[in-house]
């Protein structure tokens, strides 16, 4: 059996790679219907101030019916609904154009909400807000305030989902009426449940302040009837490294790096150093660079060297035209080491006879 051509095999592999992504991106029937209705409604807005466009608009509207309810306006709206590459939109329009025409010409006054009539009742691909599933059952808590107004009903507005409440932050329970840890019930009656965040010092609480904590959050401790911050930086054993300083924050602490000029520090900057690194010294309460070149004694070992100060150190360099030897800077020799005739240190050149 002959193996498939390389081009065919490539197409097959490409198809296998693309199919999962395309399937994941494909809109649901309800989403497609809702998008079509949104475009139709926008088309109504865009054509709201138009007319037949002929030479005698008044006669045309009187004789041919008003443009506002005319088939001419409907055709303009429908023609602008879908782009040429929008396959799903074009398919919906082609399959259900007669329904859209019937709503436009006969049912619009009785059913002004196109989404409700077209997507929910006619095509049965969506549900009304607050309902879900194949039979559009009411969400937990009722269709008016699903999940007590504190969450979202799974499948709300579609023919999908199981109706389970997905609660907003701070809420829990089948109807999203109970408060999570870190929140307390600030309002609770037959119709409403409101959960409010506790003070940051509380893990659980009965009110909004640090004195209402039932249990302190980590990094906080009960003191005189309230949860107060634990200063970890004041501990007998420092929590940070030798080249770091401790910064206390609510319920925790941060270890920050010392200034590069410090050997140990108590805070930020060169003014908080315990000691200075070599090449720096304390001046006016902070570590400052020592100018070794300005000290009384010579900083450079070779005679004639120039001294240049650098942060925390210095460098010694011979002047231009000089080169280093063991103990001094001497005039540099010409390139190649050749000596001129005027150099008295060299004997005269002798020619062989």
CSV table of C-alpha atoms in Angstrom, one decimal:
chain,number,residue,atom,x,y,z
A,1,UNK,CA,0.0,0.0,0.0
A,2,UNK,CA,1.5,3.4,-1.0
A,3,UNK,CA,1.9,6.0,1.7
A,4,UNK,CA,-0.2,9.2,1.3
A,5,UNK,CA,1.4,12.1,-0.5
A,6,UNK,CA,3.3,14.6,1.8
A,7,UNK,CA,0.8,17.4,1.0
A,8,UNK,CA,-2.2,15.2,1.9
A,9,UNK,CA,-0.5,14.1,5.1
A,10,UNK,CA,0.3,17.7,6.0
A,11,UNK,CA,-3.3,18.8,5.5
A,12,UNK,CA,-4.5,15.9,7.7
A,13,UNK,CA,-2.2,16.9,10.5
A,14,UNK,CA,-3.2,20.6,10.2
A,15,UNK,CA,-6.8,19.6,10.4
A,16,UNK,CA,-6.2,17.6,13.6
A,17,UNK,CA,-4.4,20.5,15.2
A,18,UNK,CA,-7.0,23.1,14.2
A,19,UNK,CA,-10.2,21.2,15.1
A,20,UNK,CA,-10.0,21.4,18.9
A,21,UNK,CA,-9.3,25.1,18.8
A,22,UNK,CA,-12.1,25.8,16.3
A,23,UNK,CA,-14.5,23.7,18.3
A,24,UNK,CA,-13.6,25.7,21.5
A,25,UNK,CA,-14.1,29.0,19.7
A,26,UNK,CA,-17.3,28.2,18.0
A,27,UNK,CA,-20.2,30.2,19.6
A,28,UNK,CA,-23.2,28.4,21.0
A,29,UNK,CA,-26.5,28.6,19.1
A,30,UNK,CA,-27.8,31.1,21.7
A,31,UNK,CA,-24.7,33.3,21.3
A,32,UNK,CA,-25.0,33.3,17.6
A,33,UNK,CA,-28.7,34.3,17.8
A,34,UNK,CA,-28.0,37.0,20.3
A,35,UNK,CA,-25.2,38.5,18.1
A,36,UNK,CA,-27.6,38.5,15.1
A,37,UNK,CA,-30.3,40.3,17.1
A,38,UNK,CA,-27.7,42.8,18.4
A,39,UNK,CA,-26.7,43.5,14.8
A,40,UNK,CA,-30.3,43.8,13.7
A,41,UNK,CA,-31.1,46.3,16.5
A,42,UNK,CA,-28.0,48.3,15.5
A,43,UNK,CA,-29.3,48.3,11.9
A,44,UNK,CA,-32.5,49.7,13.1
A,45,UNK,CA,-30.6,52.5,14.8
A,46,UNK,CA,-28.5,53.2,11.7
A,47,UNK,CA,-31.5,53.5,9.5
A,48,UNK,CA,-33.8,55.4,11.9
A,49,UNK,CA,-33.4,58.7,10.2
A,50,UNK,CA,-33.4,57.5,6.6
A,51,UNK,CA,-36.2,57.6,4.0
A,52,UNK,CA,-36.8,56.2,0.6
A,53,UNK,CA,-34.3,58.5,-0.9
A,54,UNK,CA,-36.3,59.4,-4.1
A,55,UNK,CA,-37.2,62.8,-5.4
A,56,UNK,CA,-40.5,63.0,-3.7
A,57,UNK,CA,-40.3,61.4,-0.2
A,58,UNK,CA,-43.6,62.7,0.9
A,59,UNK,CA,-45.5,61.1,-2.0
A,60,UNK,CA,-43.5,57.8,-1.7
A,61,UNK,CA,-44.3,57.5,2.0
A,62,UNK,CA,-48.0,58.2,1.4
A,63,UNK,CA,-48.3,55.9,-1.6
A,64,UNK,CA,-45.9,53.1,-0.8
A,65,UNK,CA,-46.3,53.1,3.1
A,66,UNK,CA,-43.9,54.7,5.5
A,67,UNK,CA,-40.2,53.9,5.2
A,68,UNK,CA,-40.1,53.2,9.0
A,69,UNK,CA,-42.1,50.0,8.5
A,70,UNK,CA,-41.3,49.3,4.9
A,71,UNK,CA,-39.7,46.2,3.3
A,72,UNK,CA,-37.1,48.6,1.8
A,73,UNK,CA,-35.8,49.4,5.3
A,74,UNK,CA,-35.9,45.7,6.3
A,75,UNK,CA,-33.8,44.8,3.2
A,76,UNK,CA,-31.2,47.5,4.1
A,77,UNK,CA,-31.0,46.1,7.6
A,78,UNK,CA,-30.7,42.5,6.5
A,79,UNK,CA,-28.1,43.3,3.9
A,80,UNK,CA,-25.8,44.8,6.5
A,81,UNK,CA,-26.1,42.1,9.1
A,82,UNK,CA,-23.3,39.7,8.1
A,83,UNK,CA,-19.8,40.1,6.8
A,84,UNK,CA,-18.9,37.9,3.8
A,85,UNK,CA,-16.7,35.6,6.0
A,86,UNK,CA,-19.2,35.3,8.8
A,87,UNK,CA,-20.5,31.8,8.0
A,88,UNK,CA,-22.7,31.3,11.1
A,89,UNK,CA,-24.4,34.7,10.7
A,90,UNK,CA,-25.1,34.2,7.0
A,91,UNK,CA,-26.4,30.7,7.7
A,92,UNK,CA,-28.8,32.0,10.3
A,93,UNK,CA,-30.1,34.8,8.1
A,94,UNK,CA,-30.6,32.4,5.1
A,95,UNK,CA,-32.5,29.8,7.2
A,96,UNK,CA,-34.7,32.2,9.1
A,97,UNK,CA,-35.1,35.3,6.9
A,98,UNK,CA,-38.9,34.6,6.6
A,99,UNK,CA,-39.2,34.7,10.4
A,100,UNK,CA,-37.4,38.0,10.5
A,101,UNK,CA,-39.6,39.4,7.8
A,102,UNK,CA,-42.8,38.1,9.6
A,103,UNK,CA,-41.7,39.9,12.8
A,104,UNK,CA,-40.9,43.1,11.0
A,105,UNK,CA,-44.1,43.3,9.0
A,106,UNK,CA,-46.7,41.8,11.3
A,107,UNK,CA,-45.4,41.0,14.9
A,108,UNK,CA,-43.1,43.8,15.9
A,109,UNK,CA,-45.8,45.8,17.7
A,110,UNK,CA,-47.1,42.8,19.6
A,111,UNK,CA,-43.6,41.5,20.4
A,112,UNK,CA,-41.2,44.5,20.5
A,113,UNK,CA,-38.3,42.5,22.0
A,114,UNK,CA,-36.8,40.8,19.0
A,115,UNK,CA,-34.4,38.6,21.1
A,116,UNK,CA,-37.3,37.3,23.2
A,117,UNK,CA,-39.5,36.5,20.2
A,118,UNK,CA,-36.8,35.3,17.8
A,119,UNK,CA,-34.2,33.5,20.0
A,120,UNK,CA,-36.3,32.4,22.9
A,121,UNK,CA,-39.8,31.6,21.5
A,122,UNK,CA,-39.3,31.0,17.7
A,123,UNK,CA,-35.9,29.3,17.5
A,124,UNK,CA,-35.8,28.1,21.1
A,125,UNK,CA,-32.0,28.4,21.4
A,126,UNK,CA,-32.0,30.8,24.3
A,127,UNK,CA,-33.9,31.4,27.5
A,128,UNK,CA,-35.3,34.6,29.1
A,129,UNK,CA,-33.0,36.1,31.8
A,130,UNK,CA,-33.2,34.3,35.1
A,131,UNK,CA,-34.0,30.9,33.5
A,132,UNK,CA,-31.8,28.1,32.2
A,133,UNK,CA,-31.6,24.7,30.6
A,134,UNK,CA,-33.6,22.9,27.8
A,135,UNK,CA,-37.0,23.8,29.4
A,136,UNK,CA,-35.9,27.3,30.6
A,137,UNK,CA,-36.5,26.6,34.3
A,138,UNK,CA,-36.3,29.4,36.8
A,139,UNK,CA,-32.9,29.8,38.4
A,140,UNK,CA,-32.5,29.1,42.2
A,141,UNK,CA,-33.9,32.1,44.0
A,142,UNK,CA,-36.3,32.9,41.2
A,143,UNK,CA,-35.9,34.4,37.8
A,144,UNK,CA,-36.2,38.0,39.1
A,145,UNK,CA,-33.2,37.8,41.5
A,146,UNK,CA,-31.3,34.6,40.6
A,147,UNK,CA,-29.1,33.3,43.4
A,148,UNK,CA,-30.5,36.0,45.7
A,149,UNK,CA,-28.7,38.7,43.6
A,150,UNK,CA,-25.4,37.5,45.0
A,151,UNK,CA,-24.3,35.2,42.2
A,152,UNK,CA,-24.8,33.9,38.7
A,153,UNK,CA,-27.0,31.0,37.7
A,154,UNK,CA,-25.2,28.4,35.6
A,155,UNK,CA,-26.7,28.6,32.1
A,156,UNK,CA,-28.7,31.8,32.8
A,157,UNK,CA,-30.3,33.0,29.6
A,158,UNK,CA,-29.3,29.9,27.6
A,159,UNK,CA,-30.6,26.4,27.0
A,160,UNK,CA,-27.5,25.1,28.8
A,161,UNK,CA,-26.1,24.8,32.3
A,162,UNK,CA,-27.4,23.1,35.5
A,163,UNK,CA,-28.7,26.2,37.2
A,164,UNK,CA,-26.2,25.9,40.1
A,165,UNK,CA,-25.4,29.3,41.7
A,166,UNK,CA,-21.9,30.6,41.2
A,167,UNK,CA,-21.6,33.0,44.1
A,168,UNK,CA,-19.9,36.4,44.1
A,169,UNK,CA,-16.9,36.9,46.4
A,170,UNK,CA,-17.9,36.9,50.0
A,171,UNK,CA,-20.9,34.6,49.5
A,172,UNK,CA,-21.6,30.9,49.6
A,173,UNK,CA,-24.4,28.4,49.9
A,174,UNK,CA,-27.0,27.0,47.4
A,175,UNK,CA,-28.7,30.4,47.1
A,176,UNK,CA,-25.6,32.6,47.9
A,177,UNK,CA,-27.1,33.8,51.1
A,178,UNK,CA,-24.4,32.8,53.5
A,179,UNK,CA,-21.1,34.7,54.2
A,180,UNK,CA,-17.7,33.3,53.7
A,181,UNK,CA,-14.9,33.6,56.3
A,182,UNK,CA,-13.6,37.1,56.3
A,183,UNK,CA,-17.2,38.6,55.8
A,184,UNK,CA,-20.1,39.2,58.1
A,185,UNK,CA,-23.8,39.5,57.5
A,186,UNK,CA,-24.7,43.2,57.5
A,187,UNK,CA,-28.2,42.6,56.3
A,188,UNK,CA,-30.4,39.5,56.2
A,189,UNK,CA,-34.2,39.3,55.6
A,190,UNK,CA,-36.6,37.3,53.6
A,191,UNK,CA,-35.5,38.8,50.3
A,192,UNK,CA,-32.0,40.1,50.7
A,193,UNK,CA,-28.7,38.9,52.2
A,194,UNK,CA,-25.7,41.3,52.2
A,195,UNK,CA,-22.2,40.2,53.3
A,196,UNK,CA,-19.6,42.9,54.1
A,197,UNK,CA,-15.8,42.4,54.4
A,198,UNK,CA,-14.3,42.1,57.9
A,199,UNK,CA,-11.5,44.3,59.1
A,200,UNK,CA,-8.1,43.0,57.7
A,201,UNK,CA,-7.1,41.8,61.2
A,202,UNK,CA,-10.0,39.3,61.4
A,203,UNK,CA,-10.3,35.8,60.0
A,204,UNK,CA,-13.9,35.7,61.1
A,205,UNK,CA,-16.0,38.5,62.6
A,206,UNK,CA,-19.4,39.8,63.6
A,207,UNK,CA,-18.8,43.4,62.6
A,208,UNK,CA,-16.6,45.8,60.7
A,209,UNK,CA,-13.9,46.7,63.2
A,210,UNK,CA,-10.9,45.0,64.8
A,211,UNK,CA,-12.9,44.6,68.0
A,212,UNK,CA,-15.5,42.6,66.2
A,213,UNK,CA,-13.1,39.7,65.4
A,214,UNK,CA,-14.2,36.3,66.5
A,215,UNK,CA,-10.7,35.0,65.4
A,216,UNK,CA,-7.6,37.0,64.4
A,217,UNK,CA,-6.0,36.6,61.0
A,218,UNK,CA,-2.5,35.2,60.8
A,219,UNK,CA,0.0,38.0,61.7
A,220,UNK,CA,-2.4,39.5,64.2
A,221,UNK,CA,-2.9,38.8,67.9
A,222,UNK,CA,-5.7,39.5,70.4
A,223,UNK,CA,-4.9,42.3,72.8
A,224,UNK,CA,-7.3,44.2,75.0
A,225,UNK,CA,-10.3,42.9,73.1
A,226,UNK,CA,-9.0,43.7,69.7
A,227,UNK,CA,-6.8,42.1,67.0
A,228,UNK,CA,-3.5,44.1,66.7
A,229,UNK,CA,-0.7,43.7,64.3
A,230,UNK,CA,2.3,41.5,65.4
A,231,UNK,CA,5.6,43.4,64.9
A,232,UNK,CA,7.7,40.5,63.6
A,233,UNK,CA,10.6,42.9,63.2
A,234,UNK,CA,10.8,43.4,66.9
A,235,UNK,CA,11.4,39.7,67.5
A,236,UNK,CA,14.5,38.7,69.5
A,237,UNK,CA,15.8,36.7,66.5
A,238,UNK,CA,15.8,39.0,63.5
A,239,UNK,CA,13.7,37.4,60.7
A,240,UNK,CA,15.9,38.9,57.9
A,241,UNK,CA,19.4,38.2,56.6
A,242,UNK,CA,22.5,40.2,57.8
A,243,UNK,CA,22.5,42.4,54.7
A,244,UNK,CA,18.7,43.1,55.0
A,245,UNK,CA,16.5,45.3,57.1
A,246,UNK,CA,13.0,44.3,58.4
A,247,UNK,CA,10.0,46.4,57.4
A,248,UNK,CA,6.8,45.7,59.3
A,249,UNK,CA,3.5,45.7,57.4
A,250,UNK,CA,-0.1,44.9,58.5
A,251,UNK,CA,-0.2,41.2,59.4
A,252,UNK,CA,3.3,40.4,58.0
A,253,UNK,CA,6.8,41.9,57.3
A,254,UNK,CA,9.1,42.5,54.3
A,255,UNK,CA,12.9,41.9,54.2
A,256,UNK,CA,14.5,44.7,52.1
A,257,UNK,CA,18.2,44.9,50.9
A,258,UNK,CA,20.6,47.2,52.7
A,259,UNK,CA,22.2,50.1,50.8
A,260,UNK,CA,25.3,48.7,48.8
A,261,UNK,CA,27.6,50.9,51.0
A,262,UNK,CA,26.5,49.2,54.3
A,263,UNK,CA,27.7,46.3,56.3
A,264,UNK,CA,24.4,45.6,58.1
A,265,UNK,CA,21.7,48.2,58.4
A,266,UNK,CA,18.6,49.3,60.3
A,267,UNK,CA,16.7,50.8,57.4
A,268,UNK,CA,16.7,52.2,53.9
A,269,UNK,CA,19.6,54.3,52.5
A,270,UNK,CA,23.3,55.0,53.3
A,271,UNK,CA,22.2,56.9,56.5
A,272,UNK,CA,21.0,53.7,58.1
A,273,UNK,CA,24.2,51.7,57.9
A,274,UNK,CA,25.6,49.9,61.0
A,275,UNK,CA,29.1,49.9,59.4
A,276,UNK,CA,30.5,51.0,56.1
A,277,UNK,CA,32.1,48.7,53.5
A,278,UNK,CA,35.9,49.3,52.8
A,279,UNK,CA,36.4,52.5,50.8
A,280,UNK,CA,33.6,54.3,52.6
A,281,UNK,CA,33.4,56.1,55.9
A,282,UNK,CA,30.7,57.7,58.1
A,283,UNK,CA,30.2,61.4,57.3
A,284,UNK,CA,27.3,63.4,58.6
A,285,UNK,CA,25.7,60.2,59.7
A,286,UNK,CA,25.9,58.3,56.4
A,287,UNK,CA,28.5,56.2,54.5
A,288,UNK,CA,30.3,58.4,52.0
A,289,UNK,CA,33.1,57.5,49.6
A,290,UNK,CA,36.7,58.0,50.8
A,291,UNK,CA,38.8,60.0,48.3
A,292,UNK,CA,42.0,58.0,48.6
A,293,UNK,CA,43.7,60.4,46.1
A,294,UNK,CA,43.2,63.3,48.4
A,295,UNK,CA,44.7,61.7,51.5
A,296,UNK,CA,48.0,63.1,52.9
A,297,UNK,CA,50.2,60.2,51.9
A,298,UNK,CA,50.7,59.0,48.2
A,299,UNK,CA,48.1,56.5,47.1
A,300,UNK,CA,50.0,55.2,44.1
A,301,UNK,CA,53.2,53.1,44.5
A,302,UNK,CA,55.0,54.1,41.2
A,303,UNK,CA,56.6,57.4,40.7
A,304,UNK,CA,54.8,59.7,38.3
A,305,UNK,CA,51.5,57.8,38.4
A,306,UNK,CA,48.2,59.8,38.3
A,307,UNK,CA,45.6,58.8,40.9
A,308,UNK,CA,41.9,58.7,40.0
A,309,UNK,CA,39.2,58.2,42.7
A,310,UNK,CA,36.4,55.7,42.1
A,311,UNK,CA,33.4,54.7,44.2
A,312,UNK,CA,34.9,52.8,47.1
A,313,UNK,CA,38.4,52.6,45.6
A,314,UNK,CA,40.9,54.3,43.3
A,315,UNK,CA,43.1,53.5,40.3
A,316,UNK,CA,46.6,54.5,39.4
A,317,UNK,CA,47.5,55.2,35.7
A,318,UNK,CA,50.6,56.4,34.0
A,319,UNK,CA,50.2,59.7,32.0
A,320,UNK,CA,49.8,59.5,28.2
A,321,UNK,CA,53.1,58.8,26.6
A,322,UNK,CA,54.5,57.0,29.6
A,323,UNK,CA,54.5,53.3,30.4
A,324,UNK,CA,54.7,51.3,33.6
A,325,UNK,CA,57.8,49.7,35.0
A,326,UNK,CA,58.3,48.1,38.3
A,327,UNK,CA,58.5,51.3,40.3
A,328,UNK,CA,58.0,54.2,38.0
A,329,UNK,CA,56.3,55.6,34.9
A,330,UNK,CA,58.9,56.1,32.1
A,331,UNK,CA,58.6,57.6,28.6
A,332,UNK,CA,57.2,55.1,26.2
A,333,UNK,CA,59.4,53.6,23.5
A,334,UNK,CA,58.4,54.2,19.8
A,335,UNK,CA,56.3,51.5,18.2
A,336,UNK,CA,58.3,48.4,17.4
A,337,UNK,CA,61.0,49.2,19.9
A,338,UNK,CA,63.2,51.0,17.3
A,339,UNK,CA,65.6,53.7,18.6
A,340,UNK,CA,66.3,57.0,16.6
A,341,UNK,CA,69.8,58.1,15.6
A,342,UNK,CA,69.7,60.9,18.1
A,343,UNK,CA,69.4,58.5,21.1
A,344,UNK,CA,72.8,58.7,22.8
A,345,UNK,CA,72.1,55.6,24.8
A,346,UNK,CA,72.6,53.4,21.7
A,347,UNK,CA,76.0,52.8,19.9
A,348,UNK,CA,76.3,54.0,16.2
A,349,UNK,CA,75.3,51.5,13.5
A,350,UNK,CA,78.4,49.7,12.0
A,351,UNK,CA,78.4,48.6,8.4
A,352,UNK,CA,80.2,45.4,7.6
A,353,UNK,CA,82.9,45.8,4.9
